[in-house]
Amino acid sequence: MSGIYIHIPFCKQACHYCDFHFSTSMKKKEEMVLALAKEIGMRKSEFKLPDSAQSDNTIETIYFGGGTPSVLTNEEINFLISEVYKNYNVSENPEITLEANPDDLSAERIFELSKSPINRLSIGIQSFYEEDLKMMNRAHDATEAINCLTEATKYFDNISLDLIYGIPGMSDEMWKQNIETALSFGIPHISSYALTVEPKTALRKLIDIGKIAEPQDEVASNHFMILVETLEKNGFIHYELSNFGKENYFSKNNSAYWLGKKYIGIGPSAHSYDGVKRGWNIANNSLYLKSIHENILPIETETLSKSDRYNEYIMTGLRTIWGVSLERIETEFGPDYLEYLNKQTRKFLDDDLLFIENSILKPTAKGKFLTDGIASDLFYLNLEE
């Protein structure tokens, strides 16, 4: 299978913590939609077999990310989906996800979306507390968060929502209430992330001048443990470090990334992967539009070395329930890599942060919150290819 990710580089306003690529000016939105459609057509040969008109990969997921894809009209969304169908071999029942913010999801809009090819909503709630939303400079308020979920659950079965933990001033009780509120809507998928402070964001500046407290790792770690315990008690499977889904409700789009499947990224800053090379489009709306207008793909690529592919497998494998297969390490990368991995994992096995079961390496419950740091210690560095 393969997937198509479409990056919509527009937002109504900038969240203080965000470092993704977007513009708050909508002046070029219509021009951008046409450029995205053109790039969709320009990239279709990437999934074709050599000397054949047939595709070697069926598109099983279409994902609108951003930015804020819900700033597009339903007509614009449907137009882009139709361009995918026109240029690619799409499966009979693809997962088609729209990331959306509560302020864009009026009752009328949700009903209209339910009549479109969109069959999965990923809603950026982040918190049900007004003070958190204001601190993060979200475009919606707590009432809109509640209202949109009330309406969305009437028409959509497959809904994911985002929650942020480790927010300064958020007590354990407040965090538990956020989770309980989400659960009260019967949502089958939750993505949850620690509030991180990225360089050059408004949040970084506000912390530096003392207007907002620095997030504390200890608080985030405790919130994470509460999250895991609460969701697992409620029938969720913790299938990736930041993602929890009921059975049959895992994100097919994101799971494909973690399992190393091919995907094409459309739009400014979007990334692509074909199993051997990674590519990324220019993160500049004007330059992207100029390049597409001139029939030039604004993409840079790199061919991944063996150690690059090994490191990516370690990182993604440890973050998911599928873990890292020691047999695959030996088969795909060779005995030297397996020997290195065994050596590097010893201290984590001894400290009860990792365990091995049926030749699969996974983090323990104690090690899950530390997964990214553990993975970096297992990376294979400075090797001759």
mmCIF file of C-alpha atoms in Angstrom:
data_model
loop_
_atom_site.group_PDB
_atom_site.id
_atom_site.type_symbol
_atom_site.label_atom_id
_atom_site.label_comp_id
_atom_site.label_asym_id
_atom_site.label_seq_id
_atom_site.Cartn_x
_atom_site.Cartn_y
_atom_site.Cartn_z
ATOM 1 C CA MET A 1 0.000 0.000 0.000
ATOM 2 C CA SER A 2 0.937 3.644 -0.346
ATOM 3 C CA GLY A 3 -0.377 6.947 0.891
ATOM 4 C CA ILE A 4 -0.707 10.560 -0.168
ATOM 5 C CA TYR A 5 -0.236 13.386 2.319
ATOM 6 C CA ILE A 6 -1.477 16.848 1.295
ATOM 7 C CA HIS A 7 -0.094 19.765 3.298
ATOM 8 C CA ILE A 8 -2.419 22.756 3.572
ATOM 9 C CA PRO A 9 -0.082 25.619 4.601
ATOM 10 C CA PHE A 10 -2.623 28.048 6.093
ATOM 11 C CA CYS A 11 -3.878 28.829 9.602
ATOM 12 C CA LYS A 12 -6.214 31.494 10.947
ATOM 13 C CA GLN A 13 -3.671 32.322 13.653
ATOM 14 C CA ALA A 14 -0.375 30.980 14.955
ATOM 15 C CA CYS A 15 -0.464 28.702 17.997
ATOM 16 C CA HIS A 16 2.324 29.698 20.374
ATOM 17 C CA TYR A 17 3.942 26.242 20.406
ATOM 18 C CA CYS A 18 3.802 25.471 16.680
ATOM 19 C CA ASP A 19 6.854 25.313 14.402
ATOM 20 C CA PHE A 20 5.145 23.697 11.391
ATOM 21 C CA HIS A 21 5.111 25.495 8.048
ATOM 22 C CA PHE A 22 2.048 27.707 7.485
ATOM 23 C CA SER A 23 0.903 31.229 6.630
ATOM 24 C CA THR A 24 -1.820 33.228 8.362
ATOM 25 C CA SER A 25 -2.548 35.069 5.102
ATOM 26 C CA MET A 26 -5.214 33.415 2.982
ATOM 27 C CA LYS A 27 -4.527 35.569 -0.105
ATOM 28 C CA LYS A 28 -2.940 32.736 -2.061
ATOM 29 C CA LYS A 29 -5.278 29.967 -0.931
ATOM 30 C CA GLU A 30 -7.076 29.481 -4.252
ATOM 31 C CA GLU A 31 -3.788 29.606 -6.175
ATOM 32 C CA MET A 32 -2.319 27.079 -3.722
ATOM 33 C CA VAL A 33 -5.189 24.625 -4.220
ATOM 34 C CA LEU A 34 -4.600 24.676 -7.980
ATOM 35 C CA ALA A 35 -0.860 24.182 -7.434
ATOM 36 C CA LEU A 36 -1.485 21.237 -5.105
ATOM 37 C CA ALA A 37 -3.714 19.668 -7.752
ATOM 38 C CA LYS A 38 -1.006 20.183 -10.349
ATOM 39 C CA GLU A 39 1.664 18.601 -8.143
ATOM 40 C CA ILE A 40 -0.615 15.602 -7.547
ATOM 41 C CA GLY A 41 -0.592 15.046 -11.316
ATOM 42 C CA MET A 42 3.132 15.749 -11.690
ATOM 43 C CA ARG A 43 4.023 13.096 -9.115
ATOM 44 C CA LYS A 44 1.899 10.208 -10.448
ATOM 45 C CA SER A 45 4.808 8.522 -12.237
ATOM 46 C CA GLU A 46 6.494 7.902 -8.879
ATOM 47 C CA PHE A 47 4.160 4.985 -8.228
ATOM 48 C CA LYS A 48 4.403 3.514 -11.743
ATOM 49 C CA LEU A 49 6.261 0.357 -12.637
ATOM 50 C CA PRO A 50 9.128 0.901 -15.123
ATOM 51 C CA ASP A 51 7.951 0.675 -18.739
ATOM 52 C CA SER A 52 4.363 0.212 -17.633
ATOM 53 C CA ALA A 53 1.220 2.290 -17.375
ATOM 54 C CA GLN A 54 0.193 0.337 -14.304
ATOM 55 C CA SER A 55 0.747 1.434 -10.732
ATOM 56 C CA ASP A 56 2.752 -0.835 -8.446
ATOM 57 C CA ASN A 57 1.111 0.645 -5.361
ATOM 58 C CA THR A 58 -2.497 1.151 -4.448
ATOM 59 C CA ILE A 59 -3.306 4.358 -2.572
ATOM 60 C CA GLU A 60 -5.007 3.330 0.644
ATOM 61 C CA THR A 61 -4.764 6.585 2.584
ATOM 62 C CA ILE A 62 -5.242 10.240 1.727
ATOM 63 C CA TYR A 63 -4.394 12.619 4.543
ATOM 64 C CA PHE A 64 -5.007 16.370 4.685
ATOM 65 C CA GLY A 65 -2.554 17.850 7.206
ATOM 66 C CA GLY A 66 -1.197 21.275 7.934
ATOM 67 C CA GLY A 67 -1.484 23.996 8.869
ATOM 68 C CA THR A 68 -5.228 23.815 9.165
ATOM 69 C CA PRO A 69 -6.828 21.854 6.302
ATOM 70 C CA SER A 70 -10.310 22.748 7.517
ATOM 71 C CA VAL A 71 -9.772 26.335 6.267
ATOM 72 C CA LEU A 72 -10.404 24.887 2.793
ATOM 73 C CA THR A 73 -13.964 24.820 1.527
ATOM 74 C CA ASN A 74 -15.642 21.453 1.006
ATOM 75 C CA GLU A 75 -15.473 22.117 -2.735
ATOM 76 C CA GLU A 76 -11.697 22.607 -2.565
ATOM 77 C CA ILE A 77 -11.251 19.428 -0.507
ATOM 78 C CA ASN A 78 -13.408 17.392 -2.880
ATOM 79 C CA PHE A 79 -11.525 18.814 -5.877
ATOM 80 C CA LEU A 80 -8.156 17.688 -4.462
ATOM 81 C CA ILE A 81 -9.521 14.229 -3.646
ATOM 82 C CA SER A 82 -10.845 13.924 -7.192
ATOM 83 C CA GLU A 83 -7.380 14.785 -8.528
ATOM 84 C CA VAL A 84 -5.905 11.911 -6.530
ATOM 85 C CA TYR A 85 -8.493 9.526 -7.974
ATOM 86 C CA LYS A 86 -7.827 10.837 -11.473
ATOM 87 C CA ASN A 87 -4.082 10.231 -11.278
ATOM 88 C CA TYR A 88 -3.626 7.192 -9.020
ATOM 89 C CA ASN A 89 -4.976 3.724 -8.395
ATOM 90 C CA VAL A 90 -7.039 4.194 -5.214
ATOM 91 C CA SER A 91 -8.322 1.282 -3.132
ATOM 92 C CA GLU A 92 -12.029 0.607 -2.841
ATOM 93 C CA ASN A 93 -12.317 1.925 0.726
ATOM 94 C CA PRO A 94 -9.413 4.287 1.405
ATOM 95 C CA GLU A 95 -8.953 6.047 4.722
ATOM 96 C CA ILE A 96 -9.383 9.760 3.939
ATOM 97 C CA THR A 97 -8.531 11.983 6.896
ATOM 98 C CA LEU A 98 -9.083 15.691 7.389
ATOM 99 C CA GLU A 99 -7.307 17.503 10.190
ATOM 100 C CA ALA A 100 -9.723 20.124 11.500
ATOM 101 C CA ASN A 101 -10.027 22.720 14.232
ATOM 102 C CA PRO A 102 -13.205 23.045 16.315
ATOM 103 C CA ASP A 103 -13.854 26.636 15.180
ATOM 104 C CA ASP A 104 -14.207 25.380 11.580
ATOM 105 C CA LEU A 105 -16.580 22.557 12.497
ATOM 106 C CA SER A 106 -20.030 24.074 12.692
ATOM 107 C CA ALA A 107 -22.993 21.709 12.663
ATOM 108 C CA GLU A 108 -23.654 22.572 9.024
ATOM 109 C CA ARG A 109 -20.008 22.052 8.020
ATOM 110 C CA ILE A 110 -19.813 18.676 9.747
ATOM 111 C CA PHE A 111 -22.989 17.524 7.994
ATOM 112 C CA GLU A 112 -21.569 18.629 4.626
ATOM 113 C CA LEU A 113 -18.281 16.826 5.314
ATOM 114 C CA SER A 114 -20.186 13.654 6.175
ATOM 115 C CA LYS A 115 -21.566 13.683 2.612
ATOM 116 C CA SER A 116 -18.046 14.037 1.149
ATOM 117 C CA PRO A 117 -15.369 11.335 0.624
ATOM 118 C CA ILE A 118 -13.831 12.327 3.989
ATOM 119 C CA ASN A 119 -14.376 9.389 6.356
ATOM 120 C CA ARG A 120 -12.057 10.267 9.249
ATOM 121 C CA LEU A 121 -11.725 13.482 11.231
ATOM 122 C CA SER A 122 -8.655 14.386 13.281
ATOM 123 C CA ILE A 123 -9.750 17.240 15.538
ATOM 124 C CA GLY A 124 -7.249 19.531 17.248
ATOM 125 C CA ILE A 125 -8.891 19.911 20.657
ATOM 126 C CA GLN A 126 -5.632 20.141 22.721
ATOM 127 C CA SER A 127 -7.492 20.989 25.943
ATOM 128 C CA PHE A 128 -11.017 21.508 27.235
ATOM 129 C CA TYR A 129 -9.837 24.285 29.584
ATOM 130 C CA GLU A 130 -10.217 27.897 28.497
ATOM 131 C CA GLU A 131 -7.008 29.037 30.200
ATOM 132 C CA ASP A 132 -4.951 26.418 28.345
ATOM 133 C CA LEU A 133 -6.419 27.351 24.983
ATOM 134 C CA LYS A 134 -5.701 31.029 25.559
ATOM 135 C CA MET A 135 -2.150 30.318 26.702
ATOM 136 C CA MET A 136 -1.523 28.282 23.535
ATOM 137 C CA ASN A 137 -3.267 30.920 21.367
ATOM 138 C CA ARG A 138 -5.682 28.411 19.898
ATOM 139 C CA ALA A 139 -8.337 29.764 17.518
ATOM 140 C CA HIS A 140 -11.187 27.962 19.297
ATOM 141 C CA ASP A 141 -12.602 28.104 22.813
ATOM 142 C CA ALA A 142 -13.714 25.354 25.192
ATOM 143 C CA THR A 143 -17.387 25.662 24.201
ATOM 144 C CA GLU A 144 -16.533 25.164 20.524
ATOM 145 C CA ALA A 145 -14.492 22.077 21.476
ATOM 146 C CA ILE A 146 -17.507 20.509 23.192
ATOM 147 C CA ASN A 147 -19.981 21.564 20.513
ATOM 148 C CA CYS A 148 -17.946 20.258 17.586
ATOM 149 C CA LEU A 149 -17.483 16.832 19.189
ATOM 150 C CA THR A 150 -21.194 16.664 20.000
ATOM 151 C CA GLU A 151 -22.000 17.226 16.327
ATOM 152 C CA ALA A 152 -19.118 15.253 14.811
ATOM 153 C CA THR A 153 -20.015 12.065 16.669
ATOM 154 C CA LYS A 154 -23.500 12.193 15.137
ATOM 155 C CA TYR A 155 -22.146 11.777 11.622
ATOM 156 C CA PHE A 156 -18.634 10.297 11.900
ATOM 157 C CA ASP A 157 -17.660 6.998 13.466
ATOM 158 C CA ASN A 158 -13.904 7.330 12.865
ATOM 159 C CA ILE A 159 -12.744 10.352 14.863
ATOM 160 C CA SER A 160 -9.400 11.131 16.446
ATOM 161 C CA LEU A 161 -8.715 14.032 18.756
ATOM 162 C CA ASP A 162 -5.484 15.645 19.901
ATOM 163 C CA LEU A 163 -4.711 16.449 23.532
ATOM 164 C CA ILE A 164 -1.624 18.154 24.963
ATOM 165 C CA TYR A 165 -0.227 17.308 28.402
ATOM 166 C CA GLY A 166 2.519 18.809 30.542
ATOM 167 C CA ILE A 167 1.008 22.287 30.211
ATOM 168 C CA PRO A 168 2.306 24.667 32.913
ATOM 169 C CA GLY A 169 -0.311 25.000 35.649
ATOM 170 C CA MET A 170 -2.203 21.858 34.623
ATOM 171 C CA SER A 171 -2.713 19.657 37.701
ATOM 172 C CA ASP A 172 -3.067 15.887 37.558
ATOM 173 C CA GLU A 173 -6.773 16.289 38.267
ATOM 174 C CA MET A 174 -7.216 18.735 35.398
ATOM 175 C CA TRP A 175 -5.406 16.350 33.066
ATOM 176 C CA LYS A 176 -7.567 13.437 34.204
ATOM 177 C CA GLN A 177 -10.657 15.539 33.540
ATOM 178 C CA ASN A 178 -9.423 16.363 30.026
ATOM 179 C CA ILE A 179 -9.091 12.651 29.310
ATOM 180 C CA GLU A 180 -12.492 11.838 30.854
ATOM 181 C CA THR A 181 -14.166 14.556 28.799
ATOM 182 C CA ALA A 182 -12.682 13.100 25.627
ATOM 183 C CA LEU A 183 -13.807 9.603 26.614
ATOM 184 C CA SER A 184 -17.341 10.807 27.305
ATOM 185 C CA PHE A 185 -17.857 11.302 23.561
ATOM 186 C CA GLY A 186 -16.955 7.705 22.718
ATOM 187 C CA ILE A 187 -14.012 8.801 20.561
ATOM 188 C CA PRO A 188 -12.147 5.695 19.251
ATOM 189 C CA HIS A 189 -8.730 7.310 18.755
ATOM 190 C CA ILE A 190 -6.668 9.802 20.764
ATOM 191 C CA SER A 191 -3.307 11.341 19.868
ATOM 192 C CA SER A 192 -1.585 13.000 22.805
ATOM 193 C CA TYR A 193 1.675 14.903 23.010
ATOM 194 C CA ALA A 194 3.740 16.629 25.666
ATOM 195 C CA LEU A 195 3.923 20.399 25.293
ATOM 196 C CA THR A 196 7.357 20.974 23.796
ATOM 197 C CA VAL A 197 9.182 24.265 23.472
ATOM 198 C CA GLU A 198 10.644 24.611 20.003
ATOM 199 C CA PRO A 199 13.236 27.296 19.136
ATOM 200 C CA LYS A 200 11.958 30.489 17.494
ATOM 201 C CA THR A 201 8.344 29.938 18.571
ATOM 202 C CA ALA A 202 6.201 32.432 20.456
ATOM 203 C CA LEU A 203 6.124 29.990 23.369
ATOM 204 C CA ARG A 204 9.918 30.066 23.617
ATOM 205 C CA LYS A 205 9.868 33.876 23.743
ATOM 206 C CA LEU A 206 7.075 33.978 26.326
ATOM 207 C CA ILE A 207 9.005 31.592 28.565
ATOM 208 C CA ASP A 208 12.217 33.569 28.130
ATOM 209 C CA ILE A 209 10.548 36.800 29.274
ATOM 210 C CA GLY A 210 8.860 35.065 32.208
ATOM 211 C CA LYS A 211 5.226 35.275 31.065
ATOM 212 C CA ILE A 212 4.816 31.489 30.941
ATOM 213 C CA ALA A 213 6.527 28.905 33.113
ATOM 214 C CA GLU A 214 8.863 26.348 31.529
ATOM 215 C CA PRO A 215 7.147 22.934 31.121
ATOM 216 C CA GLN A 216 8.523 20.390 33.582
ATOM 217 C CA ASP A 217 9.600 16.914 32.457
ATOM 218 C CA GLU A 218 8.450 15.392 35.726
ATOM 219 C CA VAL A 219 4.927 16.757 35.249
ATOM 220 C CA ALA A 220 4.823 15.574 31.625
ATOM 221 C CA SER A 221 6.069 12.116 32.636
ATOM 222 C CA ASN A 222 3.371 11.829 35.302
ATOM 223 C CA HIS A 223 0.664 12.990 32.888
ATOM 224 C CA PHE A 224 1.880 10.430 30.365
ATOM 225 C CA MET A 225 1.542 7.600 32.875
ATOM 226 C CA ILE A 226 -1.972 8.770 33.795
ATOM 227 C CA LEU A 227 -2.849 8.873 30.096
ATOM 228 C CA VAL A 228 -1.589 5.358 29.387
ATOM 229 C CA GLU A 229 -3.270 3.851 32.447
ATOM 230 C CA THR A 230 -6.615 5.575 31.861
ATOM 231 C CA LEU A 231 -6.884 4.832 28.153
ATOM 232 C CA GLU A 232 -5.798 1.214 28.463
ATOM 233 C CA LYS A 233 -8.449 0.712 31.172
ATOM 234 C CA ASN A 234 -10.974 2.046 28.667
ATOM 235 C CA GLY A 235 -10.101 -0.407 25.923
ATOM 236 C CA PHE A 236 -7.559 1.631 23.981
ATOM 237 C CA ILE A 237 -4.433 0.016 22.550
ATOM 238 C CA HIS A 238 -1.256 2.052 22.996
ATOM 239 C CA TYR A 239 -0.013 1.261 19.496
ATOM 240 C CA GLU A 240 2.457 4.138 19.126
ATOM 241 C CA LEU A 241 4.146 6.349 21.696
ATOM 242 C CA SER A 242 1.690 9.242 21.172
ATOM 243 C CA ASN A 243 -1.262 7.327 19.742
ATOM 244 C CA PHE A 244 -4.031 5.252 21.270
ATOM 245 C CA GLY A 245 -6.781 3.518 19.340
ATOM 246 C CA LYS A 246 -9.631 1.125 19.873
ATOM 247 C CA GLU A 247 -9.330 -2.096 17.877
ATOM 248 C CA ASN A 248 -9.762 -1.420 14.127
ATOM 249 C CA TYR A 249 -9.332 2.326 14.674
ATOM 250 C CA PHE A 250 -5.552 2.737 14.375
ATOM 251 C CA SER A 251 -4.578 5.507 11.958
ATOM 252 C CA LYS A 252 -3.780 3.666 8.721
ATOM 253 C CA ASN A 253 -1.967 6.734 7.415
ATOM 254 C CA ASN A 254 0.375 7.102 10.383
ATOM 255 C CA SER A 255 0.839 3.362 10.802
ATOM 256 C CA ALA A 256 2.098 3.221 7.216
ATOM 257 C CA TYR A 257 4.765 5.829 8.059
ATOM 258 C CA TRP A 258 5.944 3.859 11.072
ATOM 259 C CA LEU A 259 6.022 0.599 9.129
ATOM 260 C CA GLY A 260 8.148 2.110 6.365
ATOM 261 C CA LYS A 261 5.525 2.163 3.605
ATOM 262 C CA LYS A 262 5.815 4.468 0.589
ATOM 263 C CA TYR A 263 4.091 7.827 0.570
ATOM 264 C CA ILE A 264 4.058 11.029 -1.454
ATOM 265 C CA GLY A 265 3.919 14.413 0.268
ATOM 266 C CA ILE A 266 2.136 17.149 -1.684
ATOM 267 C CA GLY A 267 2.521 20.859 -0.890
ATOM 268 C CA PRO A 268 5.054 23.210 0.724
ATOM 269 C CA SER A 269 7.285 21.461 3.334
ATOM 270 C CA ALA A 270 5.659 18.054 2.709
ATOM 271 C CA HIS A 271 7.905 14.993 2.961
ATOM 272 C CA SER A 272 7.955 11.864 0.776
ATOM 273 C CA TYR A 273 9.485 8.401 1.031
ATOM 274 C CA ASP A 274 9.826 5.630 -1.570
ATOM 275 C CA GLY A 275 11.627 2.998 0.479
ATOM 276 C CA VAL A 276 15.082 4.175 -0.587
ATOM 277 C CA LYS A 277 14.977 7.972 -0.809
ATOM 278 C CA ARG A 278 13.454 10.716 1.306
ATOM 279 C CA GLY A 279 12.309 13.967 -0.225
ATOM 280 C CA TRP A 280 11.011 17.250 1.099
ATOM 281 C CA ASN A 281 9.358 20.142 -0.678
ATOM 282 C CA ILE A 282 10.508 23.703 -0.171
ATOM 283 C CA ALA A 283 8.956 25.287 2.939
ATOM 284 C CA ASN A 284 8.018 28.581 1.292
ATOM 285 C CA ASN A 285 4.593 29.212 -0.224
ATOM 286 C CA SER A 286 5.673 31.780 -2.823
ATOM 287 C CA LEU A 287 8.653 29.749 -4.032
ATOM 288 C CA TYR A 288 6.545 26.595 -4.097
ATOM 289 C CA LEU A 289 3.887 28.287 -6.239
ATOM 290 C CA LYS A 290 6.507 29.746 -8.609
ATOM 291 C CA SER A 291 8.178 26.376 -9.061
ATOM 292 C CA ILE A 292 4.942 24.480 -9.746
ATOM 293 C CA HIS A 293 3.876 27.209 -12.187
ATOM 294 C CA GLU A 294 7.148 26.604 -14.054
ATOM 295 C CA ASN A 295 6.492 22.829 -14.079
ATOM 296 C CA ILE A 296 9.396 22.173 -11.702
ATOM 297 C CA LEU A 297 8.984 20.020 -8.602
ATOM 298 C CA PRO A 298 10.391 22.050 -5.672
ATOM 299 C CA ILE A 299 11.811 18.998 -3.950
ATOM 300 C CA GLU A 300 15.154 17.979 -2.505
ATOM 301 C CA THR A 301 15.983 14.306 -2.029
ATOM 302 C CA GLU A 302 18.504 12.151 -0.234
ATOM 303 C CA THR A 303 19.258 8.464 -0.615
ATOM 304 C CA LEU A 304 19.274 6.811 2.772
ATOM 305 C CA SER A 305 22.391 4.874 3.751
ATOM 306 C CA LYS A 306 22.136 1.501 5.460
ATOM 307 C CA SER A 307 22.776 3.094 8.859
ATOM 308 C CA ASP A 308 20.144 5.785 8.122
ATOM 309 C CA ARG A 309 17.571 3.074 7.418
ATOM 310 C CA TYR A 310 18.648 1.123 10.499
ATOM 311 C CA ASN A 311 18.332 4.214 12.712
ATOM 312 C CA GLU A 312 14.887 5.012 11.342
ATOM 313 C CA TYR A 313 13.753 1.449 11.968
ATOM 314 C CA ILE A 314 15.045 1.602 15.546
ATOM 315 C CA MET A 315 13.253 4.897 16.181
ATOM 316 C CA THR A 316 9.912 3.928 14.642
ATOM 317 C CA GLY A 317 10.022 0.342 15.883
ATOM 318 C CA LEU A 318 10.555 1.260 19.523
ATOM 319 C CA ARG A 319 7.722 3.805 19.363
ATOM 320 C CA THR A 320 5.177 1.211 18.212
ATOM 321 C CA ILE A 321 3.617 -2.012 19.481
ATOM 322 C CA TRP A 322 5.383 -3.819 16.634
ATOM 323 C CA GLY A 323 8.783 -3.215 18.227
ATOM 324 C CA VAL A 324 12.172 -3.963 16.644
ATOM 325 C CA SER A 325 12.618 -7.426 15.123
ATOM 326 C CA LEU A 326 16.074 -8.776 15.890
ATOM 327 C CA GLU A 327 15.672 -11.209 13.003
ATOM 328 C CA ARG A 328 14.964 -8.346 10.608
ATOM 329 C CA ILE A 329 18.015 -6.472 11.895
ATOM 330 C CA GLU A 330 20.243 -9.435 11.049
ATOM 331 C CA THR A 331 18.573 -10.216 7.722
ATOM 332 C CA GLU A 332 18.251 -6.649 6.403
ATOM 333 C CA PHE A 333 21.289 -4.975 7.938
ATOM 334 C CA GLY A 334 23.690 -7.806 8.771
ATOM 335 C CA PRO A 335 25.286 -9.475 11.809
ATOM 336 C CA ASP A 336 27.462 -6.451 12.665
ATOM 337 C CA TYR A 337 24.349 -4.346 13.224
ATOM 338 C CA LEU A 338 22.733 -7.039 15.347
ATOM 339 C CA GLU A 339 25.877 -7.372 17.453
ATOM 340 C CA TYR A 340 25.994 -3.602 17.914
ATOM 341 C CA LEU A 341 22.310 -3.477 18.896
ATOM 342 C CA ASN A 342 22.726 -6.290 21.421
ATOM 343 C CA LYS A 343 25.671 -4.463 22.985
ATOM 344 C CA GLN A 344 23.840 -1.115 23.176
ATOM 345 C CA THR A 345 20.664 -2.579 24.653
ATOM 346 C CA ARG A 346 22.299 -4.327 27.625
ATOM 347 C CA LYS A 347 22.100 -1.397 30.038
ATOM 348 C CA PHE A 348 18.471 -0.703 29.112
ATOM 349 C CA LEU A 349 17.543 -4.352 29.586
ATOM 350 C CA ASP A 350 19.286 -4.349 32.965
ATOM 351 C CA ASP A 351 17.469 -1.148 33.993
ATOM 352 C CA ASP A 352 14.077 -2.605 32.999
ATOM 353 C CA LEU A 353 13.568 0.016 30.277
ATOM 354 C CA LEU A 354 13.601 -2.502 27.396
ATOM 355 C CA PHE A 355 12.682 -6.160 27.126
ATOM 356 C CA ILE A 356 12.906 -8.875 24.460
ATOM 357 C CA GLU A 357 10.017 -11.223 23.722
ATOM 358 C CA ASN A 358 9.914 -13.641 20.768
ATOM 359 C CA SER A 359 12.994 -11.902 19.307
ATOM 360 C CA ILE A 360 11.196 -8.534 19.377
ATOM 361 C CA LEU A 361 12.747 -5.605 21.257
ATOM 362 C CA LYS A 362 10.254 -3.285 22.969
ATOM 363 C CA PRO A 363 10.202 -0.655 25.728
ATOM 364 C CA THR A 364 8.757 -1.615 29.101
ATOM 365 C CA ALA A 365 5.981 0.463 30.656
ATOM 366 C CA LYS A 366 8.716 2.242 32.599
ATOM 367 C CA GLY A 367 10.711 2.880 29.424
ATOM 368 C CA LYS A 368 7.927 4.139 27.143
ATOM 369 C CA PHE A 369 8.164 7.821 28.080
ATOM 370 C CA LEU A 370 11.945 7.650 27.486
ATOM 371 C CA THR A 371 11.676 5.907 24.111
ATOM 372 C CA ASP A 372 13.158 8.652 21.931
ATOM 373 C CA GLY A 373 16.193 9.052 24.172
ATOM 374 C CA ILE A 374 16.722 5.304 24.355
ATOM 375 C CA ALA A 375 16.489 5.006 20.566
ATOM 376 C CA SER A 376 19.162 7.660 20.064
ATOM 377 C CA ASP A 377 21.522 5.598 22.218
ATOM 378 C CA LEU A 378 20.934 2.610 19.954
ATOM 379 C CA PHE A 379 21.676 4.498 16.726
ATOM 380 C CA TYR A 380 24.518 3.199 14.574
ATOM 381 C CA LEU A 381 26.914 6.107 14.021
ATOM 382 C CA ASN A 382 30.073 6.765 11.971
ATOM 383 C CA LEU A 383 29.967 3.485 10.101
ATOM 384 C CA GLU A 384 31.415 2.740 6.702
ATOM 385 C CA GLU A 385 28.638 1.854 4.302
#
